[in-house]
Amino acid sequence: MSSLLEVRGLGKTFSAHRALADVTFDVARGEAVALVGESGSGKSTTARVIARLTPPTEGSVQFGGARLSNRAFRARVQMIFQDPFASLDPIHTIGYHLARPLVIHKRVTNKSELGARVRALLEQVGLSAELVRKHPHQLSGGQRQRVAIARALAVDPELILADEPTSMLDASIRIGILNLLRDLKEQRGIALVFITHDLASARYLADRTLVMYAGHIVESGPSAEVMDAPKHPYTKLLLASLPDPLRPFTSAPISSPSKSGCPFASRCPEVHERCTSLPALHSITTTRSVRCHAVSASS
Amino acid sequence: MSRLVVEDLRVEYLTAKGRVRVVDGVSFEVGPGEIFGLAGESGSGKSTIALAVLRLLKQPAAITGGRIVVGGRDVTAMSEDELRRFRWREVSLVTQSAMSALNPVIPIGEQIADAIEAHESVARKPALARAAELLSLVGIDPARTKSFAHELSGGMRQRVVIAMALALQPPLVIMDEPTTALDVIVQREILSQIAKLQAQLGFSILFITHDLSLMISLCTHIGVLYAGRLAEVAPAAKLTTPRHPYTQGLVTCFPALHGPRTELVGIAGAPPDPRYPAPGCAFEPRCTQRLAICGTCAPALVRIEKHHEVACHRC
């Protein structure tokens, strides 16, 4: 499969804080890739840099093998945000939100076509066309997130960046949004970069999962393999932290990321002298990579 | 004797357009050393119940029926002066947002000492010493008494709030989504601390969350709320095989981490608007197992076996 998105050596520094370091990965056409990690691990910053909402300090993002203007880029890459109340303008109708991208990106030629396209967008995300005249406050959280997805679909994008699209929604609503995103990938071949802190959702939706810690990718591979047989000590800790009725809550020490060397060294149960130097993200199989001195291709 | 008895509690918003019922006939008990979980979605009434127990509801919300009994006394009949002595000493509260629960311009040790001084005749120095002890109880270096809230991580702030809640050793602590804003690793760390302290000090907990899997791991008993009513009440272990269609749906809303990747359907539709209550069961429009009676008559919560109660015409 050819790469649609190529992220190379991305670094981002906010004043003295290093939010991203050496972030490199590809997304193939029609592929869903999950970025998982705790708050502050750099997953949202990665998406914001890819979406051109903030420039990187180092590295590059290539899309479709071409240099694109911002407008041409946004006609092909769209983003969905975490909070569907904040991402919709309270003074405008749902119809207005969906018409704007169609007009700006010249996807319609006349007014009657515009109305039909807006209604079709609502139907594509499982909403009634009657919502056109409603305002965001008249919709539930799940409906609002569907509107945000419909707005992203207006330009017929090749890639959607979804930043925690379900974390503000109630449990009974979440799975519907995940299923909608999965249908877009499977039926329309839209590639997804799915950001989440929920490993089970990552496995449900994404072909591959990248685990981030302190701005670094520490592990990557097919989602099911990463969950079933994690290699990096951080991934193991993350999986062991999930609520499980069979494992009662017992304490684990917590400390901040290390400033130099392996960022996980200060918390790692398998820490070693060599961990004072930063390990490279190296391949251990054809599909899996790990950033850890203790994990080699043979182990 | 039960630490908390909630009996037929009703809370309504008294608006200009009429009364909106948000908690409707809720009854449950929390015994000594129990961790009772209240699960439910946004708007199900779980936080409203927590605030009602502490009589912290703000207008236009008001308790319009039922009783809340703590330590043999009816909280709904207490005067303001009685409430001031009751809150924190008999029942304390841990809220979701630790940043806004802490005062940003006063060191955390001083805040804990303030709470102790407000309830006991104790001098400043011993109060501060107790604050330091409380911090070490929740795993924070006692030297941090001089720290301000913004100098602590999210997880540490939440532990400070837990330390404050335990300052007067109340027999019951209400925890309203105490780990929702935190990532899973810090969440596990804090819940482990809570479980350890609970076993050590013997207080009871009313634990509120929307995360059913977390609740099944932590709690002894669980009540599932839907649209202001209890749909199911059971020991935590029994909720892995729930009886109410809503709880059954909730359990299938969470993707699995291992095993075959199966298609999940979740629960279609959305919770009802409390301004327009339906005559029948509130879950009827979303229920896949509905009967003719469900649209006209709301089912009562009935005991189907020992300690297991369900409000469903099918059970």
XYZ file of C-alpha atoms in Angstrom:
614
model
C 0.000 0.000 0.000
C 1.291 3.465 -0.818
C 1.579 5.988 1.991
C -0.989 8.743 2.084
C 0.578 10.550 5.026
C 4.276 10.576 5.861
C 5.275 12.029 9.212
C 9.049 12.377 9.545
C 11.065 13.269 12.652
C 8.435 15.575 14.073
C 9.529 17.652 17.077
C 7.627 20.372 18.915
C 8.879 22.514 21.789
C 6.627 24.820 23.812
C 8.986 27.334 25.534
C 11.173 24.946 27.562
C 8.869 21.933 27.344
C 9.518 19.315 24.707
C 6.082 18.063 23.659
C 7.150 15.923 20.684
C 10.446 14.301 19.736
C 11.331 12.209 16.707
C 7.756 11.245 15.808
C 7.863 9.239 12.581
C 5.085 7.155 11.056
C 3.104 6.555 7.881
C -0.609 6.206 7.242
C -1.617 4.218 4.169
C -4.657 5.022 2.037
C -7.800 3.801 3.830
C -5.874 2.769 6.933
C -6.931 3.569 10.515
C -4.058 4.335 12.888
C -4.635 4.966 16.595
C -2.391 7.171 18.730
C -2.745 6.175 22.379
C -1.119 7.443 25.560
C -1.816 9.331 28.763
C -2.552 13.065 29.056
C 0.535 15.026 28.043
C 2.029 12.218 25.954
C 1.873 14.343 22.783
C -0.908 12.587 20.888
C -3.095 15.674 20.408
C -0.063 17.819 19.543
C 0.824 15.305 16.832
C -2.665 15.646 15.321
C -2.586 19.444 15.548
C 0.775 19.594 13.783
C -0.478 17.250 11.032
C -3.620 19.402 10.659
C -1.405 22.530 10.305
C -3.003 24.114 13.373
C 0.464 24.608 14.860
C 3.860 24.450 13.103
C 6.420 21.794 14.101
C 9.773 22.841 15.606
C 11.485 20.082 13.620
C 10.556 17.505 11.011
C 8.015 17.390 8.222
C 4.562 16.183 7.268
C 4.050 15.056 3.673
C 0.553 14.392 2.363
C -0.179 12.657 -0.912
C 3.423 13.172 -2.022
C 2.799 16.816 -2.942
C 3.338 20.306 -1.547
C -0.119 21.683 -0.899
C -1.486 25.107 -0.024
C -3.472 25.238 3.217
C -6.744 25.301 1.298
C -5.831 22.379 -0.944
C -4.615 20.475 2.108
C -7.854 21.051 4.047
C -9.897 19.870 1.081
C -8.222 16.494 1.622
C -7.560 16.364 5.380
C -10.190 17.202 7.995
C -10.206 17.154 11.774
C -12.830 16.241 14.382
C -12.351 17.606 17.894
C -13.031 16.227 21.353
C -15.686 18.663 22.525
C -18.599 18.839 20.070
C -20.090 21.815 21.878
C -16.935 23.930 21.545
C -16.348 22.932 17.926
C -19.771 24.149 16.722
C -20.686 27.844 16.738
C -23.680 28.384 19.057
C -25.157 31.257 16.994
C -25.320 29.356 13.695
C -27.672 26.607 12.541
C -26.564 23.079 11.749
C -27.327 23.812 8.082
C -24.919 26.768 8.132
C -22.118 24.645 9.625
C -22.459 22.100 6.826
C -22.930 24.630 4.006
C -19.742 26.595 4.797
C -17.196 23.960 3.720
C -19.278 23.140 0.599
C -19.213 26.818 -0.448
C -15.610 27.582 0.576
C -14.265 24.528 -1.228
C -16.582 25.062 -4.209
C -18.279 21.671 -3.998
C -21.619 23.057 -5.209
C -22.599 25.301 -8.114
C -26.000 26.619 -7.055
C -28.259 27.112 -4.063
C -30.672 24.246 -4.622
C -27.768 21.848 -4.930
C -26.385 23.233 -1.658
C -29.564 22.378 0.273
C -29.653 18.856 -1.143
C -25.976 18.255 -0.296
C -26.434 19.478 3.293
C -29.379 17.130 3.797
C -27.428 14.260 2.250
C -24.517 14.909 4.640
C -26.851 14.686 7.637
C -28.255 11.413 6.380
C -24.755 9.988 5.829
C -24.040 10.357 9.543
C -27.385 8.913 10.617
C -29.131 12.205 11.431
C -32.514 13.463 10.287
C -32.469 16.153 7.570
C -34.878 18.083 9.796
C -31.929 19.139 11.961
C -30.858 21.665 9.290
C -32.645 24.546 11.005
C -31.676 23.605 14.584
C -28.920 25.210 16.633
C -26.165 23.237 18.412
C -27.739 23.665 21.877
C -30.868 21.846 20.677
C -28.844 18.696 19.957
C -27.469 16.016 22.279
C -23.704 15.478 22.577
C -23.824 12.453 20.300
C -25.835 14.337 17.645
C -23.404 17.264 17.821
C -20.433 14.955 17.274
C -22.236 13.476 14.249
C -22.669 17.016 12.870
C -18.914 17.591 13.335
C -18.269 14.375 11.375
C -20.715 15.448 8.641
C -18.884 18.775 8.386
C -15.580 16.927 7.969
C -17.173 14.785 5.215
C -18.408 17.814 3.244
C -15.151 18.141 1.295
C -14.952 14.374 0.700
C -11.602 14.055 2.534
C -9.019 11.306 2.145
C -7.904 11.535 5.788
C -9.783 12.414 8.976
C -7.920 13.272 12.180
C -10.211 12.414 15.103
C -8.984 13.769 18.457
C -10.723 11.848 21.264
C -14.050 11.989 19.394
C -15.922 9.932 22.002
C -14.341 10.854 25.328
C -16.898 13.580 26.131
C -19.847 11.356 25.234
C -21.848 8.978 27.396
C -21.022 5.298 27.270
C -24.244 4.344 25.485
C -23.554 6.862 22.686
C -19.836 6.199 22.130
C -20.036 2.934 20.252
C -22.367 4.494 17.661
C -19.736 7.140 16.844
C -16.974 4.507 16.632
C -19.141 2.424 14.297
C -19.806 5.485 12.121
C -16.068 6.215 11.794
C -15.391 2.572 11.005
C -18.074 2.590 8.277
C -16.474 5.689 6.710
C -13.162 3.878 6.603
C -14.563 0.613 5.266
C -17.165 1.913 2.840
C -15.531 5.108 1.594
C -11.875 4.250 2.091
C -11.212 7.298 4.284
C -7.980 6.975 6.280
C -8.197 7.776 10.000
C -5.768 9.008 12.618
C -7.685 8.193 15.776
C -6.474 9.706 19.027
C -7.658 8.091 22.219
C -6.574 7.157 25.717
C -8.864 4.115 25.591
C -6.913 1.096 24.380
C -10.019 -1.001 23.793
C -11.480 1.645 21.441
C -8.131 1.800 19.627
C -8.284 -1.927 19.027
C -11.927 -1.769 17.977
C -11.352 0.872 15.317
C -7.708 0.923 14.268
C -5.638 -1.426 12.113
C -2.444 -0.217 13.779
C -1.784 1.372 17.158
C 1.067 3.713 18.074
C 1.717 4.111 21.802
C 3.116 7.489 22.857
C 4.908 8.447 26.048
C 6.404 11.866 26.886
C 6.371 12.973 23.244
C 7.934 9.806 21.829
C 6.414 6.859 20.002
C 7.468 3.968 22.256
C 5.719 1.105 20.474
C 3.839 0.484 17.241
C 2.223 -2.486 15.538
C -1.054 -4.118 14.528
C -3.596 -3.167 17.234
C -4.501 -6.689 18.321
C -0.831 -7.719 18.588
C 0.075 -4.679 20.685
C -2.813 -5.356 23.105
C -2.299 -9.118 23.296
C 1.509 -9.124 23.534
C 2.820 -5.680 24.518
C 6.612 -5.333 24.337
C 7.403 -1.927 25.795
C 7.257 -1.689 29.629
C 5.069 1.429 29.309
C 2.508 -0.373 27.124
C 2.490 -3.197 29.666
C 1.843 -0.724 32.502
C -0.908 0.987 30.509
C -2.678 -2.315 29.868
C -2.245 -3.451 33.467
C -3.851 -0.210 34.687
C -7.234 -0.827 33.066
C -10.103 -1.676 35.425
C -10.551 -5.426 35.556
C -12.952 -7.194 37.931
C -10.462 -10.055 38.208
C -7.638 -7.771 39.345
C -8.352 -5.624 42.416
C -6.763 -2.203 42.697
C -3.197 -2.349 44.028
C -0.638 0.407 44.133
C 2.038 1.139 41.555
C 4.624 3.908 41.982
C 4.161 7.077 39.949
C 6.820 9.553 38.938
C 7.484 12.103 36.210
C 9.111 11.300 32.849
C 12.929 11.382 32.796
C 14.402 14.518 31.229
C 17.223 12.720 29.411
C 17.765 9.225 28.076
C 14.726 6.965 27.856
C 11.759 9.074 29.039
C 10.208 6.059 30.753
C 13.363 5.139 32.732
C 12.202 6.878 35.936
C 9.047 4.716 36.064
C 10.302 1.543 34.442
C 10.390 -1.685 36.480
C 13.002 -3.084 34.077
C 15.325 -0.042 34.130
C 19.018 -0.645 33.376
C 22.234 1.442 33.191
C 22.008 1.753 29.404
C 18.635 3.508 29.749
C 20.441 6.824 30.356
C 20.728 6.971 26.555
C 17.593 7.322 24.427
C 16.812 4.050 22.621
C 15.851 4.215 18.937
C 12.435 3.082 17.707
C 13.611 -0.146 16.078
C 11.788 -2.914 14.201
C 11.353 -6.233 15.967
C 9.183 -7.845 13.269
C 8.100 -6.625 9.833
C 5.098 -4.875 11.372
C 6.192 -4.000 14.912
C 8.599 -1.449 16.383
C 9.652 -0.719 19.968
C 11.718 2.045 21.563
C 13.383 0.041 24.353
C 16.957 -1.200 24.907
C 15.667 -4.389 26.530
C 13.559 -5.499 23.545
C 15.348 -6.890 20.509
C 14.137 -8.640 17.368
C 14.788 -12.077 18.852
C 13.016 -11.502 22.208
C -26.841 0.223 61.212
C -26.691 1.709 57.728
C -24.411 4.717 57.307
C -26.775 6.208 54.742
C -30.429 5.503 54.040
C -32.030 7.205 51.044
C -35.778 6.648 51.048
C -38.061 7.467 48.135
C -35.996 10.574 47.322
C -37.479 13.049 44.873
C -35.620 16.093 43.518
C -37.273 18.592 41.193
C -36.254 21.759 39.383
C -38.870 24.349 40.231
C -38.882 26.366 37.022
C -41.201 29.100 35.766
C -42.587 26.592 33.243
C -43.357 24.003 35.911
C -41.667 21.256 37.875
C -39.049 19.091 36.229
C -38.422 15.847 38.090
C -34.767 14.750 37.905
C -34.673 12.220 40.756
C -37.825 10.164 41.143
C -38.426 7.772 44.023
C -34.849 6.612 44.582
C -34.188 4.359 47.602
C -30.951 2.646 48.643
C -28.776 2.009 51.709
C -25.044 2.110 52.278
C -23.860 -0.134 55.118
C -20.669 0.121 57.215
C -17.536 -0.490 55.141
C -19.513 -0.739 51.900
C -18.570 0.969 48.666
C -21.885 1.682 46.982
C -21.592 2.719 43.355
C -24.120 4.878 41.538
C -23.734 4.429 37.785
C -25.499 6.427 35.111
C -25.130 8.719 32.116
C -25.094 12.519 32.140
C -28.444 13.745 33.356
C -29.365 10.458 35.042
C -29.413 12.202 38.435
C -26.331 10.669 40.045
C -24.586 13.918 40.995
C -27.928 15.422 42.021
C -28.344 12.601 44.560
C -24.828 13.281 45.933
C -25.607 16.962 46.370
C -28.993 16.162 47.927
C -27.344 13.963 50.584
C -25.200 16.955 51.599
C -28.121 19.376 51.156
C -25.979 21.316 48.688
C -28.576 21.564 45.920
C -28.928 25.073 44.560
C -32.130 26.732 43.372
C -34.138 25.949 41.365
C -33.332 22.339 42.412
C -35.071 21.225 45.605
C -35.771 18.034 47.535
C -39.552 17.662 47.192
C -40.028 14.250 48.740
C -38.479 11.402 50.681
C -35.929 11.141 53.474
C -32.152 10.976 53.743
C -30.980 9.437 57.006
C -27.346 9.649 58.135
C -26.326 8.427 61.596
C -29.994 8.114 62.618
C -30.831 11.740 61.739
C -32.932 13.008 58.827
C -30.751 15.338 56.756
C -33.779 16.837 55.001
C -34.993 18.261 58.349
C -31.687 19.827 59.471
C -31.279 23.566 60.081
C -28.447 25.536 58.437
C -26.488 25.460 61.702
C -26.907 21.698 62.037
C -25.874 21.257 58.408
C -22.693 23.259 58.942
C -21.641 20.818 61.682
C -22.908 17.782 59.766
C -21.062 18.397 56.487
C -17.450 17.179 56.413
C -17.701 15.606 59.919
C -20.424 13.075 59.092
C -20.277 13.059 55.287
C -17.523 14.568 53.143
C -17.298 15.075 49.401
C -14.597 14.456 46.803
C -15.456 16.176 43.524
C -14.326 15.522 39.979
C -12.366 18.690 39.363
C -9.648 18.860 42.006
C -8.253 22.061 40.504
C -11.448 23.984 41.165
C -12.009 22.277 44.539
C -8.728 23.694 45.866
C -8.069 27.352 46.619
C -5.365 28.529 44.188
C -3.838 31.180 46.513
C -3.587 29.253 49.803
C -1.018 26.473 50.405
C -2.679 23.045 50.529
C -1.627 22.367 54.163
C -3.327 25.573 55.316
C -6.535 24.561 53.521
C -6.633 21.203 55.263
C -5.889 22.885 58.624
C -8.726 25.383 57.992
C -11.203 22.531 57.637
C -9.984 20.922 60.875
C -10.142 24.235 62.778
C -13.666 24.959 61.534
C -14.937 21.802 63.223
C -12.673 21.239 66.230
C -11.196 23.487 68.918
C -7.609 22.901 67.993
C -4.633 25.302 67.730
C -3.016 26.142 64.376
C 0.176 24.178 64.916
C -1.391 20.799 65.710
C -3.906 21.368 62.888
C -1.032 21.873 60.434
C 0.722 18.806 61.819
C -2.432 16.783 61.156
C -2.552 18.203 57.624
C 0.987 16.881 57.053
C -0.028 13.468 58.405
C -3.058 13.381 56.109
C -0.872 14.144 53.100
C 1.471 11.283 53.924
C -1.595 9.048 54.369
C -2.429 9.606 50.673
C 1.185 9.175 49.577
C 2.264 12.813 49.281
C 5.507 14.057 50.882
C 4.404 15.951 54.050
C 6.852 18.726 53.080
C 4.367 19.594 50.302
C 2.008 21.258 52.849
C 3.478 24.561 51.639
C 2.774 23.814 47.964
C 0.042 25.543 45.998
C -2.482 23.593 43.915
C -0.905 24.661 40.597
C 2.440 23.196 41.669
C 0.945 19.690 41.830
C 0.053 17.236 39.062
C -3.605 16.372 38.431
C -3.254 13.072 40.286
C -1.596 14.718 43.300
C -4.329 17.367 43.468
C -6.965 14.665 43.516
C -5.110 12.943 46.365
C -5.002 16.246 48.303
C -8.782 16.503 47.927
C -9.127 12.916 49.216
C -6.873 13.791 52.190
C -9.123 16.782 52.942
C -12.231 14.616 52.760
C -10.705 12.281 55.373
C -9.509 15.108 57.660
C -12.324 14.673 60.201
C -12.614 10.899 59.711
C -16.244 10.938 58.568
C -18.046 7.573 58.478
C -19.198 8.258 54.888
C -17.330 9.824 51.968
C -19.081 10.731 48.709
C -16.832 10.532 45.661
C -18.286 12.087 42.518
C -16.274 10.958 39.467
C -12.977 11.320 41.403
C -10.789 9.949 38.598
C -12.681 10.881 35.431
C -10.275 13.696 34.517
C -7.203 11.490 35.001
C -5.514 8.975 32.708
C -5.794 5.234 33.385
C -2.451 4.782 35.137
C -3.049 7.608 37.625
C -6.658 6.430 37.942
C -5.552 2.962 39.013
C -3.064 4.459 41.456
C -5.702 6.662 43.117
C -8.368 3.956 43.257
C -5.836 1.592 44.814
C -5.119 4.243 47.438
C -8.841 4.686 48.090
C -9.350 0.917 48.440
C -6.405 0.693 50.849
C -7.548 3.627 53.008
C -11.112 2.335 53.052
C -9.936 -1.068 54.313
C -7.650 0.613 56.879
C -10.052 3.253 58.222
C -13.394 1.526 57.639
C -15.360 4.446 56.198
C -18.162 3.818 53.694
C -18.137 5.299 50.207
C -20.880 6.457 47.888
C -18.995 6.272 44.592
C -20.376 7.971 41.503
C -19.164 7.306 37.966
C -20.350 6.637 34.430
C -17.673 3.938 34.018
C -19.360 0.612 34.734
C -16.230 -1.541 34.356
C -14.352 0.586 36.890
C -17.329 0.376 39.223
C -17.547 -3.422 39.039
C -13.828 -3.602 39.995
C -14.099 -1.245 42.974
C -17.570 -1.351 44.515
C -19.340 -3.828 46.766
C -22.840 -2.827 45.607
C -24.037 -0.950 42.544
C -27.171 0.998 41.678
C -27.757 1.792 38.004
C -29.665 5.016 37.409
C -31.614 5.829 34.291
C -33.539 9.085 33.874
C -33.685 9.751 37.614
C -34.826 6.288 38.665
C -32.964 3.197 39.790
C -33.165 0.575 37.052
C -31.179 -2.112 38.860
C -29.469 -2.575 42.245
C -27.171 -5.526 42.863
C -23.909 -6.690 44.445
C -21.090 -5.725 42.058
C -20.332 -9.327 41.073
C -23.918 -9.860 39.852
C -23.749 -6.946 37.450
C -21.470 -8.890 35.137
C -24.716 -10.669 34.191
C -27.261 -7.845 34.501
C -31.028 -8.298 34.259
C -32.315 -4.854 33.232
C -32.187 -4.258 29.432
C -30.472 -0.875 30.007
C -27.692 -2.396 32.127
C -27.396 -5.230 29.603
C -26.956 -2.606 26.885
C -24.385 -0.680 28.926
C -22.253 -3.768 29.410
C -22.109 -4.241 25.629
C -21.092 -0.617 24.999
C -17.441 -1.223 25.870
C -15.153 -2.844 23.300
C -13.059 -5.747 24.610
C -9.284 -5.557 24.812
C -8.685 -9.171 23.828
C -10.445 -11.947 21.967
C -12.302 -11.769 18.650
C -13.199 -8.304 17.346
C -16.972 -8.436 17.407
C -19.377 -5.808 16.147
C -20.872 -3.804 19.020
C -24.266 -2.201 18.696
C -24.529 -0.136 21.876
C -27.906 1.362 22.743
C -29.793 3.182 19.997
C -31.377 6.563 20.721
C -30.691 8.973 23.545
C -31.928 9.400 27.150
C -35.302 11.176 27.492
C -35.698 14.883 28.149
C -36.881 15.211 31.786
C -39.074 18.170 30.806
C -41.337 15.803 28.883
C -41.723 12.685 31.014
C -43.381 9.677 29.382
C -46.125 7.803 31.237
C -44.395 4.414 30.989
C -40.889 3.140 31.567
C -38.316 5.856 30.747
C -36.176 3.343 28.864
C -39.068 2.032 26.728
C -38.253 4.076 23.558
C -34.716 2.590 23.446
C -35.530 -0.886 24.738
C -35.215 -3.884 22.416
C -37.243 -6.115 24.764
C -40.264 -3.883 25.345
C -43.742 -5.207 26.074
C -47.112 -3.517 25.501
C -47.367 -2.514 29.174
C -43.983 -0.695 29.120
C -45.371 2.320 27.240
C -48.135 2.998 29.737
C -46.922 1.903 33.156
C -43.550 2.591 34.820
C -42.226 -0.589 36.471
C -41.436 -0.544 40.195
C -38.079 -1.680 41.577
C -38.727 -5.226 42.806
C -36.541 -7.826 44.463
C -35.918 -10.729 42.090
C -33.498 -12.481 44.419
C -31.645 -11.666 47.625
C -29.916 -8.229 47.265
C -30.827 -8.012 43.572
C -33.541 -5.535 42.572
C -34.711 -4.688 39.051
C -37.284 -2.216 37.700
C -38.485 -4.019 34.570
C -41.787 -5.642 33.571
C -39.835 -8.518 32.054
C -38.152 -9.514 35.320
